[in-house]
Amino acid sequence: MQQNKASPSILANSSVNNNTIPSASAPLIDALKICANQDAARFHFPGHNKGRAAPASLSRIIGLKPFVHDLPELPELDDLFSPKGPILDAQRRASELFGSSETWFLVGGTTCGIQASIMATCSPGDSLILPRNSHISAISAMVLCGAVPKYVTPSYNAEWDITCGIRASQVEEAIESLDRAHRRAAAVLITSPTYHGICSDVGEIARLCHSRRIPIIVDEAHGAHFKFHRDFPPTALEQGADIAVQSTHKVLCSLTQSSMLHMNGDLVDRERICRCLQTLQSSSPSYLLLASLDAARAQISDSADSIFNECVELAARTKIQIETIPNVTLLNLSSDPLRVTVGVDGLGLSGYEADEMLCESKGVVCELAGTRSLTFVINLGTSKEDCERLVLGLKHMSLNLFRKHGLKRVGVAAPFEDVCVKLSPREAFFARKKKVSIEDSIGEICGELICPYPPGIPVLIPGEAINESALNYLLDVRDRGAAISGAADPMLSSIVVCDV
């Protein structure tokens, strides 16, 4: 696959002397190794002192090597917020590989990147256009910066209880609605792909936004791998996104909590991004996380055109086998060949129940359980044997459970249509609160962010009027086995509301 190169102006400022960067090397890994191997009397943090005082309960599990390499911001390791050495070098190599004009490493996950992107484009009182099924990080970003949401309702598949993408015409309608109110969109946020691998037409939306000089931010948490196989969808950057935030720790192979923020174009102020990241990220970043980003980039660089070939083939074979299993179905809406979403309604089960059964009977663990489905992700570490266990587990459920449960159980649909915003997320966050019974909460202004987790998509957001459909949905997914995140009372006998 043809890779985009970093702009000459970015490379010209590099501290690397070579004209051509050897992409497969890992400068941050090399620096960490050299520093860890130094024979030095260390009088700095962290207190475990290269593992000499490592807690035995943890070192017995992971060994001492992670502690040996758990080092602070020593001069040899560079400064994340003012990089001049190996971090700068590593970020520029990532920029070249992923096709951005600039890339930042994140130790606070894609959550931190989404927050920084919104804070870098929106000021207090500005309007942010975003899908109502955006991740909770977008809501917390609006609390931090004071932006006001202009929600777009994503398309919804009731059969699967899955929200899908949004259309450019919806974004255009939102922009025009703000214009009529004498307001302007400061930015547009799109989630593409969704947790289920469903993509929006980022290119068309980007062309629409750019015609009005509005920056487009793409939450591409689940699409960090898209650039590296011909069967994957085009990346957000390839389609014109100004900012794309990717979870390198998902399908790619960095450590959990590590992500990247990529920028292109001149609509977003890079210095403001830097200031926002410095505000949001730890002043003591983990060099294990940072080095894992460099290592994941180097791993891909070794064989960027072919590294996912076996994964794609394995996923295709697995789907063919699953399609032959009675009473389970395959979602065909995903643009990502590595996502395998299986419907279990035909077995009379919720996804939460099926997840528990698969785990207990076959040791098969899914990525995401929903009300009516399970989502599995094929990645570079998935083996043929893993997929065989998945297929056998589904066959076992189909054979034994359909006889027991019979027909489908249809649950309540997700309530993203009837949304009434009374206060901005920031106003609601800082408002006085009170707790009321769930029966008395209808019509009140929600004071807490409540969502089934995963995937972390809120059903109730601070500042919205609580309606009956939202409560019915939350009670339904609770009864089906979902964990309710964000609620002071996870059993939902009461709800925190704004006392205004």
JSON list of N, CA and C in Angstrom, two decimals, residues 26-40 42 50 68-69 71 74 76-77:
[
{"chain": "A", "resi": 26, "resn": "ALA", "atom": "N", "xyz": [13.43, 1.59, 16.23]},
{"chain": "A", "resi": 26, "resn": "ALA", "atom": "CA", "xyz": [12.58, 2.13, 17.29]},
{"chain": "A", "resi": 26, "resn": "ALA", "atom": "C", "xyz": [13.43, 2.97, 18.23]},
{"chain": "A", "resi": 27, "resn": "PRO", "atom": "N", "xyz": [13.58, 4.27, 17.97]},
{"chain": "A", "resi": 27, "resn": "PRO", "atom": "CA", "xyz": [14.51, 5.10, 18.75]},
{"chain": "A", "resi": 27, "resn": "PRO", "atom": "C", "xyz": [14.17, 5.19, 20.23]},
{"chain": "A", "resi": 28, "resn": "LEU", "atom": "N", "xyz": [12.88, 5.18, 20.57]},
{"chain": "A", "resi": 28, "resn": "LEU", "atom": "CA", "xyz": [12.52, 5.28, 21.98]},
{"chain": "A", "resi": 28, "resn": "LEU", "atom": "C", "xyz": [12.81, 3.97, 22.71]},
{"chain": "A", "resi": 29, "resn": "ILE", "atom": "N", "xyz": [12.60, 2.87, 22.03]},
{"chain": "A", "resi": 29, "resn": "ILE", "atom": "CA", "xyz": [12.96, 1.56, 22.58]},
{"chain": "A", "resi": 29, "resn": "ILE", "atom": "C", "xyz": [14.47, 1.50, 22.82]},
{"chain": "A", "resi": 30, "resn": "ASP", "atom": "N", "xyz": [15.25, 1.95, 21.85]},
{"chain": "A", "resi": 30, "resn": "ASP", "atom": "CA", "xyz": [16.71, 1.93, 21.97]},
{"chain": "A", "resi": 30, "resn": "ASP", "atom": "C", "xyz": [17.18, 2.78, 23.15]},
{"chain": "A", "resi": 31, "resn": "ALA", "atom": "N", "xyz": [16.58, 3.98, 23.29]},
{"chain": "A", "resi": 31, "resn": "ALA", "atom": "CA", "xyz": [16.98, 4.87, 24.38]},
{"chain": "A", "resi": 31, "resn": "ALA", "atom": "C", "xyz": [16.62, 4.27, 25.73]},
{"chain": "A", "resi": 32, "resn": "LEU", "atom": "N", "xyz": [15.45, 3.65, 25.82]},
{"chain": "A", "resi": 32, "resn": "LEU", "atom": "CA", "xyz": [15.02, 3.05, 27.07]},
{"chain": "A", "resi": 32, "resn": "LEU", "atom": "C", "xyz": [15.94, 1.90, 27.47]},
{"chain": "A", "resi": 33, "resn": "LYS", "atom": "N", "xyz": [16.33, 1.10, 26.48]},
{"chain": "A", "resi": 33, "resn": "LYS", "atom": "CA", "xyz": [17.22, -0.03, 26.76]},
{"chain": "A", "resi": 33, "resn": "LYS", "atom": "C", "xyz": [18.59, 0.44, 27.26]},
{"chain": "A", "resi": 34, "resn": "ILE", "atom": "N", "xyz": [19.14, 1.45, 26.59]},
{"chain": "A", "resi": 34, "resn": "ILE", "atom": "CA", "xyz": [20.45, 1.98, 26.99]},
{"chain": "A", "resi": 34, "resn": "ILE", "atom": "C", "xyz": [20.39, 2.55, 28.41]},
{"chain": "A", "resi": 35, "resn": "CYS", "atom": "N", "xyz": [19.36, 3.30, 28.69]},
{"chain": "A", "resi": 35, "resn": "CYS", "atom": "CA", "xyz": [19.22, 3.93, 30.00]},
{"chain": "A", "resi": 35, "resn": "CYS", "atom": "C", "xyz": [19.03, 2.90, 31.10]},
{"chain": "A", "resi": 36, "resn": "ALA", "atom": "N", "xyz": [18.24, 1.87, 30.83]},
{"chain": "A", "resi": 36, "resn": "ALA", "atom": "CA", "xyz": [17.99, 0.82, 31.82]},
{"chain": "A", "resi": 36, "resn": "ALA", "atom": "C", "xyz": [19.24, 0.02, 32.12]},
{"chain": "A", "resi": 37, "resn": "ASN", "atom": "N", "xyz": [20.14, -0.10, 31.14]},
{"chain": "A", "resi": 37, "resn": "ASN", "atom": "CA", "xyz": [21.34, -0.92, 31.30]},
{"chain": "A", "resi": 37, "resn": "ASN", "atom": "C", "xyz": [22.51, -0.14, 31.90]},
{"chain": "A", "resi": 38, "resn": "GLN", "atom": "N", "xyz": [22.32, 1.14, 32.17]},
{"chain": "A", "resi": 38, "resn": "GLN", "atom": "CA", "xyz": [23.40, 1.94, 32.75]},
{"chain": "A", "resi": 38, "resn": "GLN", "atom": "C", "xyz": [23.74, 1.44, 34.16]},
{"chain": "A", "resi": 39, "resn": "ASP", "atom": "N", "xyz": [25.02, 1.41, 34.46]},
{"chain": "A", "resi": 39, "resn": "ASP", "atom": "CA", "xyz": [25.47, 1.08, 35.82]},
{"chain": "A", "resi": 39, "resn": "ASP", "atom": "C", "xyz": [25.51, 2.38, 36.61]},
{"chain": "A", "resi": 40, "resn": "ALA", "atom": "N", "xyz": [24.44, 2.66, 37.34]},
{"chain": "A", "resi": 40, "resn": "ALA", "atom": "CA", "xyz": [24.32, 3.94, 38.01]},
{"chain": "A", "resi": 40, "resn": "ALA", "atom": "C", "xyz": [23.72, 3.75, 39.40]},
{"chain": "A", "resi": 42, "resn": "ARG", "atom": "N", "xyz": [21.14, 5.15, 41.62]},
{"chain": "A", "resi": 42, "resn": "ARG", "atom": "CA", "xyz": [19.96, 5.95, 41.28]},
{"chain": "A", "resi": 42, "resn": "ARG", "atom": "C", "xyz": [19.31, 6.51, 42.54]},
{"chain": "A", "resi": 50, "resn": "LYS", "atom": "N", "xyz": [14.27, 0.55, 39.87]},
{"chain": "A", "resi": 50, "resn": "LYS", "atom": "CA", "xyz": [14.57, -0.48, 38.86]},
{"chain": "A", "resi": 50, "resn": "LYS", "atom": "C", "xyz": [14.24, -1.89, 39.35]},
{"chain": "A", "resi": 68, "resn": "VAL", "atom": "N", "xyz": [12.49, -2.74, 35.72]},
{"chain": "A", "resi": 68, "resn": "VAL", "atom": "CA", "xyz": [13.81, -2.27, 35.28]},
{"chain": "A", "resi": 68, "resn": "VAL", "atom": "C", "xyz": [13.67, -1.16, 34.24]},
{"chain": "A", "resi": 69, "resn": "HIS", "atom": "N", "xyz": [12.66, -1.28, 33.40]},
{"chain": "A", "resi": 69, "resn": "HIS", "atom": "CA", "xyz": [12.46, -0.32, 32.32]},
{"chain": "A", "resi": 69, "resn": "HIS", "atom": "C", "xyz": [11.42, 0.75, 32.64]},
{"chain": "A", "resi": 71, "resn": "LEU", "atom": "N", "xyz": [11.14, 3.83, 33.93]},
{"chain": "A", "resi": 71, "resn": "LEU", "atom": "CA", "xyz": [12.03, 4.94, 34.27]},
{"chain": "A", "resi": 71, "resn": "LEU", "atom": "C", "xyz": [11.29, 6.27, 34.13]},
{"chain": "A", "resi": 74, "resn": "LEU", "atom": "N", "xyz": [14.15, 11.04, 32.41]},
{"chain": "A", "resi": 74, "resn": "LEU", "atom": "CA", "xyz": [15.59, 11.31, 32.45]},
{"chain": "A", "resi": 74, "resn": "LEU", "atom": "C", "xyz": [15.99, 12.03, 31.17]},
{"chain": "A", "resi": 76, "resn": "GLU", "atom": "N", "xyz": [18.14, 11.46, 28.96]},
{"chain": "A", "resi": 76, "resn": "GLU", "atom": "CA", "xyz": [18.37, 10.58, 27.81]},
{"chain": "A", "resi": 76, "resn": "GLU", "atom": "C", "xyz": [17.08, 10.10, 27.16]},
{"chain": "A", "resi": 77, "resn": "LEU", "atom": "N", "xyz": [15.97, 10.20, 27.93]},
{"chain": "A", "resi": 77, "resn": "LEU", "atom": "CA", "xyz": [14.70, 9.67, 27.44]},
{"chain": "A", "resi": 77, "resn": "LEU", "atom": "C", "xyz": [13.78, 10.74, 26.87]}
]
